[in-house]
PDB file of N, CA and C in Angstrom:
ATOM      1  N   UNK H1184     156.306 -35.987  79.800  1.00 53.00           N
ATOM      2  CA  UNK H1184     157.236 -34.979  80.235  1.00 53.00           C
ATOM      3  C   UNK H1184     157.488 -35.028  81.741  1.00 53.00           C
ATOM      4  N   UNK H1185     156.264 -35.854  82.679  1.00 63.00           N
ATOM      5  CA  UNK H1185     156.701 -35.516  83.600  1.00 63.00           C
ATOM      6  C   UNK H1185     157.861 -36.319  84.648  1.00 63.00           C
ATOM      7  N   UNK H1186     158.382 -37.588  83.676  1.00 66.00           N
ATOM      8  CA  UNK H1186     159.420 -38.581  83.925  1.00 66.00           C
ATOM      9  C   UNK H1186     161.035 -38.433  83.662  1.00 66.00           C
ATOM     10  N   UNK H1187     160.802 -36.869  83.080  1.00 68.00           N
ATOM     11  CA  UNK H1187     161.951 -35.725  82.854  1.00 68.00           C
ATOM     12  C   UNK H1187     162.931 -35.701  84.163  1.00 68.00           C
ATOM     13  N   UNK H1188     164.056 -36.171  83.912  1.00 70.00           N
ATOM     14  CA  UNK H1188     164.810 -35.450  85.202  1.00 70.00           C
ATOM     15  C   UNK H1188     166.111 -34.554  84.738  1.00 70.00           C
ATOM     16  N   UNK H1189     166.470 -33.722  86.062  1.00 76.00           N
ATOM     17  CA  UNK H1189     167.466 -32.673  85.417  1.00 76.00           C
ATOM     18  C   UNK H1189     169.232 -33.960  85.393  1.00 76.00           C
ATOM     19  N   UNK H1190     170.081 -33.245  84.975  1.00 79.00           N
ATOM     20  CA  UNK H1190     171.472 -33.849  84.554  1.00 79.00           C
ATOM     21  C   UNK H1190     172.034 -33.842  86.030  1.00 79.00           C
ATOM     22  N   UNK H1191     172.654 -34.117  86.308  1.00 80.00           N
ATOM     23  CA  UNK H1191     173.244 -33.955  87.599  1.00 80.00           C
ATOM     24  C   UNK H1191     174.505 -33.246  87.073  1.00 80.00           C
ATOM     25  N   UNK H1192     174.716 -31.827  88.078  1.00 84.00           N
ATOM     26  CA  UNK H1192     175.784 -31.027  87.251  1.00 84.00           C
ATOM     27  C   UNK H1192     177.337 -31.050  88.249  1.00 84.00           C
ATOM     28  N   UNK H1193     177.559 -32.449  88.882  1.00 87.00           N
ATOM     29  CA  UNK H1193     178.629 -32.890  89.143  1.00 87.00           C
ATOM     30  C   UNK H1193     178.800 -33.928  89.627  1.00 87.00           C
ATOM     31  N   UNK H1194     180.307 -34.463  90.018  1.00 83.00           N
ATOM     32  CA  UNK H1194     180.579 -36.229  90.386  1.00 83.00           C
ATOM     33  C   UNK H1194     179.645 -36.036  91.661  1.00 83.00           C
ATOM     34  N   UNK H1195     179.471 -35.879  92.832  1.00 85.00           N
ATOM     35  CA  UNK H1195     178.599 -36.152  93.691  1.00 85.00           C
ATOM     36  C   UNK H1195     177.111 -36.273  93.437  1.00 85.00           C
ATOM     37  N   UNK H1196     176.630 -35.366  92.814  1.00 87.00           N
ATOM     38  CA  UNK H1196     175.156 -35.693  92.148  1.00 87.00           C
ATOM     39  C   UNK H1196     174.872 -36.451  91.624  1.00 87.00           C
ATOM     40  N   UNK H1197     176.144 -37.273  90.836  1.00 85.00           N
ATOM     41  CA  UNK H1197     175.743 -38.047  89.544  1.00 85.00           C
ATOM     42  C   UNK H1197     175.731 -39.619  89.935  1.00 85.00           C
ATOM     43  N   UNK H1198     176.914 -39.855  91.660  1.00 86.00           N
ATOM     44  CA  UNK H1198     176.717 -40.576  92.283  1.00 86.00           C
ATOM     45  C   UNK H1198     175.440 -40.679  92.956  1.00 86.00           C
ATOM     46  N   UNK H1199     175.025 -39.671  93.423  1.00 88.00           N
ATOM     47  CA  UNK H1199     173.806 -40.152  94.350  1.00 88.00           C
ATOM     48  C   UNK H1199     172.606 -40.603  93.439  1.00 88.00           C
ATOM     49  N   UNK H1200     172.803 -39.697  92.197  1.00 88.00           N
ATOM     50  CA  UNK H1200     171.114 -40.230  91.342  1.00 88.00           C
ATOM     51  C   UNK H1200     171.286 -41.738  91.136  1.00 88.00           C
ATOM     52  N   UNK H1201     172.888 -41.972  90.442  1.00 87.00           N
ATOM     53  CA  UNK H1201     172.905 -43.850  90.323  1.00 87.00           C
ATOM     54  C   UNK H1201     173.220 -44.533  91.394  1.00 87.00           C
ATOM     55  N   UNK H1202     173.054 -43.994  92.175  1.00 90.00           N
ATOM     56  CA  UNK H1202     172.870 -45.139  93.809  1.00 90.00           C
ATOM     57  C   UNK H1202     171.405 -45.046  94.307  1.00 90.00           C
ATOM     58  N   UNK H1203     170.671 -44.140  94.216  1.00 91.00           N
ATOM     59  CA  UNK H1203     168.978 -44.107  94.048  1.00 91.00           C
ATOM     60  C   UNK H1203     168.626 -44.860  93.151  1.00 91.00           C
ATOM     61  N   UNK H1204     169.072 -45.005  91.952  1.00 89.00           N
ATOM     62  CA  UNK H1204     168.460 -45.312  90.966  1.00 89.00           C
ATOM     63  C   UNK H1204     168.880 -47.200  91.209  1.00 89.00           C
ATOM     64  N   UNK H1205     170.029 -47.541  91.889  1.00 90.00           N
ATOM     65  CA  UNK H1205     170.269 -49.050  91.841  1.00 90.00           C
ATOM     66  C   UNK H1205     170.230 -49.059  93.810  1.00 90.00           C
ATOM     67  N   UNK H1206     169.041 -48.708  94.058  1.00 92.00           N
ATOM     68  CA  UNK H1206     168.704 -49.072  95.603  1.00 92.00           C
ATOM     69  C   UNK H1206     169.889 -48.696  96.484  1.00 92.00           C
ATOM     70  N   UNK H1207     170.588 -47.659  96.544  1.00 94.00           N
ATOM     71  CA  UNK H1207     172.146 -47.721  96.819  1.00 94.00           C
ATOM     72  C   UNK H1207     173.241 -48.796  97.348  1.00 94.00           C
ATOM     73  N   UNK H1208     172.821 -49.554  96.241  1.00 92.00           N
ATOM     74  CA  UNK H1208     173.984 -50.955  96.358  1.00 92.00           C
ATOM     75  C   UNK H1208     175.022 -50.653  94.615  1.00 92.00           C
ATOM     76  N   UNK H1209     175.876 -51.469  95.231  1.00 90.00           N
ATOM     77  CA  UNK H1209     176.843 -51.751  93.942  1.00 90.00           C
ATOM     78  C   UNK H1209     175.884 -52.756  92.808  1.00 90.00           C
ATOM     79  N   UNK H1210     176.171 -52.458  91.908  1.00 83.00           N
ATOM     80  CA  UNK H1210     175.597 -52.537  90.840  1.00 83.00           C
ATOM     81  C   UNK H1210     175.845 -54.015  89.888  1.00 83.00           C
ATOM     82  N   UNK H1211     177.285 -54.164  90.637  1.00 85.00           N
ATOM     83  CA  UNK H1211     177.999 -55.268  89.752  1.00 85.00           C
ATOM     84  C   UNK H1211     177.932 -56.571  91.184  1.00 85.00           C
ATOM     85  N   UNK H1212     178.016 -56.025  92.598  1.00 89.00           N
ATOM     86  CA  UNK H1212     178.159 -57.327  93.923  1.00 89.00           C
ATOM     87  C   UNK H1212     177.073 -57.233  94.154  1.00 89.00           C
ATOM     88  N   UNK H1213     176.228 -56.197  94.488  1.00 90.00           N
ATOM     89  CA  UNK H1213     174.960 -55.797  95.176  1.00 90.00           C
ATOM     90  C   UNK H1213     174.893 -55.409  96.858  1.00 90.00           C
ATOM     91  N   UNK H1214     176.466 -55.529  96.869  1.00 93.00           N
ATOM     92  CA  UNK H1214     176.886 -54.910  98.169  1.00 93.00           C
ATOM     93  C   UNK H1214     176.029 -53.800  98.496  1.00 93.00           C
ATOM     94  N   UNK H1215     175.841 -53.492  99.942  1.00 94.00           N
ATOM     95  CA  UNK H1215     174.997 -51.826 100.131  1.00 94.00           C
ATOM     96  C   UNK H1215     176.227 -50.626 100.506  1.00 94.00           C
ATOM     97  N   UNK H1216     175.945 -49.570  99.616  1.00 94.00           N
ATOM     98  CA  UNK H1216     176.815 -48.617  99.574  1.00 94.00           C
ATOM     99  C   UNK H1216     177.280 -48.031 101.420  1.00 94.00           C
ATOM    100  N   UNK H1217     178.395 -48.230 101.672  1.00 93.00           N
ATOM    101  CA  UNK H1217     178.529 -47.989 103.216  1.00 93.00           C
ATOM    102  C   UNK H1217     177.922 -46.122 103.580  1.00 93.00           C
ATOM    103  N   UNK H1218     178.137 -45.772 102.779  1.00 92.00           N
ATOM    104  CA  UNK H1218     178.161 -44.337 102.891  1.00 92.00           C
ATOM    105  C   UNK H1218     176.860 -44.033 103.194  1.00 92.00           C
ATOM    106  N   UNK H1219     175.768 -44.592 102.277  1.00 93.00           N
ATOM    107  CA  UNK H1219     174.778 -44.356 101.813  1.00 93.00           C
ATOM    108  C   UNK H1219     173.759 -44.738 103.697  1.00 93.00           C
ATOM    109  N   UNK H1220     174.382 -46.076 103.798  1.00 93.00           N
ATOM    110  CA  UNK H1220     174.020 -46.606 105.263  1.00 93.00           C
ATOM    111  C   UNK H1220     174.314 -45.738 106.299  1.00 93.00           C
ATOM    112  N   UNK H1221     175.493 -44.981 106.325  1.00 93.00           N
ATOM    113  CA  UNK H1221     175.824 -43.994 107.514  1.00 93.00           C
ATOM    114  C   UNK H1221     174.982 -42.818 107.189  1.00 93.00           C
ATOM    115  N   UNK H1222     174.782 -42.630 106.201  1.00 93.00           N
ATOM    116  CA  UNK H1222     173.789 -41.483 106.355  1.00 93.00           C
ATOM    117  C   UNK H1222     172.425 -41.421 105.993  1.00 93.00           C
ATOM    118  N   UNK H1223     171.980 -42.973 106.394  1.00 93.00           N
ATOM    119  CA  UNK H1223     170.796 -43.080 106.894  1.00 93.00           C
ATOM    120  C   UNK H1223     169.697 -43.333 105.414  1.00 93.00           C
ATOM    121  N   UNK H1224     170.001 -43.509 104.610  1.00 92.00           N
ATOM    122  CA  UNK H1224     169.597 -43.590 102.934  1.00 92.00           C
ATOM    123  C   UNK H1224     169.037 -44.728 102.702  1.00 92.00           C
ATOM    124  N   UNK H1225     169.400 -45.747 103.592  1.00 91.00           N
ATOM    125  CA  UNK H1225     169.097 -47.122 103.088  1.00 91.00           C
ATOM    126  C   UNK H1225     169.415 -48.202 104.559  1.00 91.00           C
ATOM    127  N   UNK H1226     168.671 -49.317 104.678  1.00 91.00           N
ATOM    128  CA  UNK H1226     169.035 -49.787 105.794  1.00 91.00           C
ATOM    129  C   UNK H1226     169.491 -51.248 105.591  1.00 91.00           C
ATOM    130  N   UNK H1227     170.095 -52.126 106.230  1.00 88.00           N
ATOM    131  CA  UNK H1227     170.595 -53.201 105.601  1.00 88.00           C
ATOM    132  C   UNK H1227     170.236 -54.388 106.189  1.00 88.00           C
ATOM    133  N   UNK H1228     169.737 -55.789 105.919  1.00 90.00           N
ATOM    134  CA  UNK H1228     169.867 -57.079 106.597  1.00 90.00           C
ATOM    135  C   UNK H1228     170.469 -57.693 107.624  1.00 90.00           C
ATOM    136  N   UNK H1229     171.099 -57.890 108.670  1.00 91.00           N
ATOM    137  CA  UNK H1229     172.095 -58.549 109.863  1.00 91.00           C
ATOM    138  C   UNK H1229     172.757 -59.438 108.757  1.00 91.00           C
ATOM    139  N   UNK H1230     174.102 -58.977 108.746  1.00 90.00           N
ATOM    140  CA  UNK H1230     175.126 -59.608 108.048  1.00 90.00           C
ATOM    141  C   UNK H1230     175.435 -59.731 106.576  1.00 90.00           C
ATOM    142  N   UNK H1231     174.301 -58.476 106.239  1.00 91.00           N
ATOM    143  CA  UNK H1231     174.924 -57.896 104.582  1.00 91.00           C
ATOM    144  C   UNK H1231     176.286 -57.007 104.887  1.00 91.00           C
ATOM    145  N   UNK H1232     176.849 -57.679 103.720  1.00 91.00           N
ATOM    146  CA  UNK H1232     178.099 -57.281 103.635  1.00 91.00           C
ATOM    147  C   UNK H1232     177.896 -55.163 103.040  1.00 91.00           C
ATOM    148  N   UNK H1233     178.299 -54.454 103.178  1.00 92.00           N
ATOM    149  CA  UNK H1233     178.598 -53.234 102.990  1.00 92.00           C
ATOM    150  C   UNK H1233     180.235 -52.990 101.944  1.00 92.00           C
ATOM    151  N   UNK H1234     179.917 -51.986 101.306  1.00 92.00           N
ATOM    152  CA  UNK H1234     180.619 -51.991 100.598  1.00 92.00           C
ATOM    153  C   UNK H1234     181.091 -50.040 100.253  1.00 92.00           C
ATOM    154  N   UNK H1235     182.313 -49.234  99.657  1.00 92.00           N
ATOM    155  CA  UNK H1235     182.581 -47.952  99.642  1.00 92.00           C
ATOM    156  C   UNK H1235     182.708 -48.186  97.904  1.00 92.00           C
ATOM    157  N   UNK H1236     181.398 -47.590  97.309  1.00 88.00           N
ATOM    158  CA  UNK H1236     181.217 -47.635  95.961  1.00 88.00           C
ATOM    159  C   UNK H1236     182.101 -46.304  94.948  1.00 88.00           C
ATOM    160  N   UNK H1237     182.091 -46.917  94.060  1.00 83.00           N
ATOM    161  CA  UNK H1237     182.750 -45.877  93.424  1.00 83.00           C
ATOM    162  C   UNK H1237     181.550 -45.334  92.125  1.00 83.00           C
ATOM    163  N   UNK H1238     181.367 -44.771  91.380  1.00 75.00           N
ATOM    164  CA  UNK H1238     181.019 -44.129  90.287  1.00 75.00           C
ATOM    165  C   UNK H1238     181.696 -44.742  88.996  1.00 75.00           C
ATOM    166  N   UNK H1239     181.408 -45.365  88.187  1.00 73.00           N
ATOM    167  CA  UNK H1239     181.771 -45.832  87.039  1.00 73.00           C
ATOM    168  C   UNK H1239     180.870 -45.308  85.872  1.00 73.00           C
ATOM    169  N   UNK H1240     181.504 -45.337  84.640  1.00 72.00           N
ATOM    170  CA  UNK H1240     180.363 -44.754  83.434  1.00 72.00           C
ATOM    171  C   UNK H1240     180.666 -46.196  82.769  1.00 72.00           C
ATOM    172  N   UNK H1241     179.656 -46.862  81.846  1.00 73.00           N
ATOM    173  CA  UNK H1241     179.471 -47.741  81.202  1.00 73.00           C
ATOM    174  C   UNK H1241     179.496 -47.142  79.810  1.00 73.00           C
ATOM    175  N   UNK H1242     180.444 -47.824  78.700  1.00 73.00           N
ATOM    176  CA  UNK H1242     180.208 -47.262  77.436  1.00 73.00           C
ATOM    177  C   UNK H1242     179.895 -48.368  76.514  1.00 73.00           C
ATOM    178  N   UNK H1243     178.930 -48.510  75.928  1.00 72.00           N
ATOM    179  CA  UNK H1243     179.023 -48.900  74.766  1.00 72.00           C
ATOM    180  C   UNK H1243     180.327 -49.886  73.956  1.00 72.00           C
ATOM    181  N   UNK H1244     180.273 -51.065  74.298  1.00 70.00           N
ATOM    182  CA  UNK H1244     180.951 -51.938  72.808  1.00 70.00           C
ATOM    183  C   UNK H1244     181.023 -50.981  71.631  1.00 70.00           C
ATOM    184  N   UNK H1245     180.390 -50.235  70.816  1.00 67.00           N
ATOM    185  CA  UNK H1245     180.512 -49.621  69.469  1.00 67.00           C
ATOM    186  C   UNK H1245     181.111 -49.001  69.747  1.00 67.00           C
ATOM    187  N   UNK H1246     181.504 -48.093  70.912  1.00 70.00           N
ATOM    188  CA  UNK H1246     182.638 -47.387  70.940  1.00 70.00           C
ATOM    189  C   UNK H1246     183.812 -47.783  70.939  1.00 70.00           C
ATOM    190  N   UNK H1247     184.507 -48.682  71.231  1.00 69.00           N
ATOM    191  CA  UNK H1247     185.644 -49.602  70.783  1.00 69.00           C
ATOM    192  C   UNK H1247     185.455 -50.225  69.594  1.00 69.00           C
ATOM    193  N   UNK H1248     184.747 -50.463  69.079  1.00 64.00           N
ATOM    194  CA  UNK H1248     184.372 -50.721  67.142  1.00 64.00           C
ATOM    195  C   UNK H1248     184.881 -50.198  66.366  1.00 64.00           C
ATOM    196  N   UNK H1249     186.414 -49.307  65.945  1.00 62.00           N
ATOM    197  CA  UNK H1249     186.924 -48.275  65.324  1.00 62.00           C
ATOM    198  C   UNK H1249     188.309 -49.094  64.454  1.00 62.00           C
ATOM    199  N   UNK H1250     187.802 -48.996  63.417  1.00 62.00           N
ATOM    200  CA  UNK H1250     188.980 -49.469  62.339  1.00 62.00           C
ATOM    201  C   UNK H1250     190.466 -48.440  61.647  1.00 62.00           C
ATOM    202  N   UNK H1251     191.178 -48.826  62.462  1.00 63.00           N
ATOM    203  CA  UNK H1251     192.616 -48.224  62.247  1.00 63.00           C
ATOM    204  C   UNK H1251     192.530 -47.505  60.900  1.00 63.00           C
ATOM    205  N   UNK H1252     192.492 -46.412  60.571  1.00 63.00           N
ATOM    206  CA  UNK H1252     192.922 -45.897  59.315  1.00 63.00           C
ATOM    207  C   UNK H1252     191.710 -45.832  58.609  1.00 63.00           C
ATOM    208  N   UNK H1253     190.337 -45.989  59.071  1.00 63.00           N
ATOM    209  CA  UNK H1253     188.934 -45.919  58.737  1.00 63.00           C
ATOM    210  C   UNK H1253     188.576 -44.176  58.800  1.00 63.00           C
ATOM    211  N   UNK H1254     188.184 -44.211  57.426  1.00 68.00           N
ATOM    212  CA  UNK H1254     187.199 -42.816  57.456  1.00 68.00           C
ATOM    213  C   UNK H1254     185.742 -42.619  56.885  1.00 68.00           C
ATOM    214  N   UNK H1255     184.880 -43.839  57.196  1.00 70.00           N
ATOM    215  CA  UNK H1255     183.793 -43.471  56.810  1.00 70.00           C
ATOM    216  C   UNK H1255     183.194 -42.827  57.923  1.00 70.00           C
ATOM    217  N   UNK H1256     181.642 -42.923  57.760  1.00 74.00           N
ATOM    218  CA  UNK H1256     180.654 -42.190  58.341  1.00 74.00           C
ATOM    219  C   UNK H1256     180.611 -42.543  59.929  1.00 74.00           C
ATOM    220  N   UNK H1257     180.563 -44.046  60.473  1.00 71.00           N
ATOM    221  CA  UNK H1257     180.693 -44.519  61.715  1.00 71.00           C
ATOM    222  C   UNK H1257     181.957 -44.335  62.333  1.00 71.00           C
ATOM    223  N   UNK H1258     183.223 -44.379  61.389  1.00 74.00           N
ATOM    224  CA  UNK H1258     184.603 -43.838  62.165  1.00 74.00           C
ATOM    225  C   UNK H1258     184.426 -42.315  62.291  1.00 74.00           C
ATOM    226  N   UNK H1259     183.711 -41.625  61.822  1.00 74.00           N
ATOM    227  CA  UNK H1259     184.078 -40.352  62.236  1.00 74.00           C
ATOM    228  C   UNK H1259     182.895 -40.325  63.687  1.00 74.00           C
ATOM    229  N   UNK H1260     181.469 -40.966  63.472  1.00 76.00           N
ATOM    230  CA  UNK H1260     180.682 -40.638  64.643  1.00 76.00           C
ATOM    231  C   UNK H1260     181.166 -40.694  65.981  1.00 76.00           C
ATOM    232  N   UNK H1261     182.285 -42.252  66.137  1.00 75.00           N
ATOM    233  CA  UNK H1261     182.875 -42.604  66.945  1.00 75.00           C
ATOM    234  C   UNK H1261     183.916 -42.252  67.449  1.00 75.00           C
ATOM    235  N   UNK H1262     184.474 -41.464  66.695  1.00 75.00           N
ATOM    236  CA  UNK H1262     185.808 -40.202  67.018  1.00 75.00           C
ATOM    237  C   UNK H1262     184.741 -39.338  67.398  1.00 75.00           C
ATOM    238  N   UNK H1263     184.309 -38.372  66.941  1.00 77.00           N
ATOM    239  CA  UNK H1263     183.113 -37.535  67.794  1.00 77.00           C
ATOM    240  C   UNK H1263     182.796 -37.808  69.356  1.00 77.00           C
ATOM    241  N   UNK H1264     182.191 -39.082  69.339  1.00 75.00           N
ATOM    242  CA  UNK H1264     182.079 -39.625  70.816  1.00 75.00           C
ATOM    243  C   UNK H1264     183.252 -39.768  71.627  1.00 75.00           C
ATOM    244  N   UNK H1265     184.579 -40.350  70.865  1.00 74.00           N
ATOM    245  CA  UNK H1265     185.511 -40.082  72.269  1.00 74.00           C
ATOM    246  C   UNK H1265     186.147 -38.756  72.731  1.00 74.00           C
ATOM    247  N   UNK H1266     186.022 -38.257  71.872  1.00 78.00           N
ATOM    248  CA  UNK H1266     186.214 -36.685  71.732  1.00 78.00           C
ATOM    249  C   UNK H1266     185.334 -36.166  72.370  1.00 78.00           C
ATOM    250  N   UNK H1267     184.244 -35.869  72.778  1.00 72.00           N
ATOM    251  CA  UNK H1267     182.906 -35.587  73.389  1.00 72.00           C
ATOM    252  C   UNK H1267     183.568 -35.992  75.166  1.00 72.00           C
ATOM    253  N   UNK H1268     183.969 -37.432  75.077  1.00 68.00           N
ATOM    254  CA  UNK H1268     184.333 -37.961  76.408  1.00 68.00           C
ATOM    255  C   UNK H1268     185.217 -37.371  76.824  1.00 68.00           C
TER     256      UNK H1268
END
């Protein structure tokens, strides 16, 4: 229980936990988040490149898995989920 963390209850929170959580670099270059550097969060190498990250959500392949005119049990879970989104 004690590896519990709370939700982050908006876009700025939810950025900072996944820029803690990926050393505050980009995730996909490994650029270091510029922001994160100006305010002192993280410090960088002589001649790492810096970078102004954005927030992305990653979904799931199965969520694009949805058969036109499908109504079983997984087409409805998956309508649920984009619906949810």
């Amino acid at each position: 229980m004690k590896d519990l963390q709370s939700t982050p209850r908006n876009h700025f929170d939810a950025k900072l936990t996944a820029l803690a959580r990926d050393n505050f670099r980009c995730m996909v270059t490994g650029r270091v988040d510029g922001s994160s550097l100006m305010n002192g969060l993280i410090t960088c190498l002589p001649g790492e490149i810096t970078t102004m990250t954005q927030c992305a959500h990653i979904f799931p392949d199965s969520l694009g898995d949805l058969q036109t005119g499908g109504s079983g049990n997984k087409e409805h879970q998956v309508a649920t989920a984009w619906t949810l989104l």
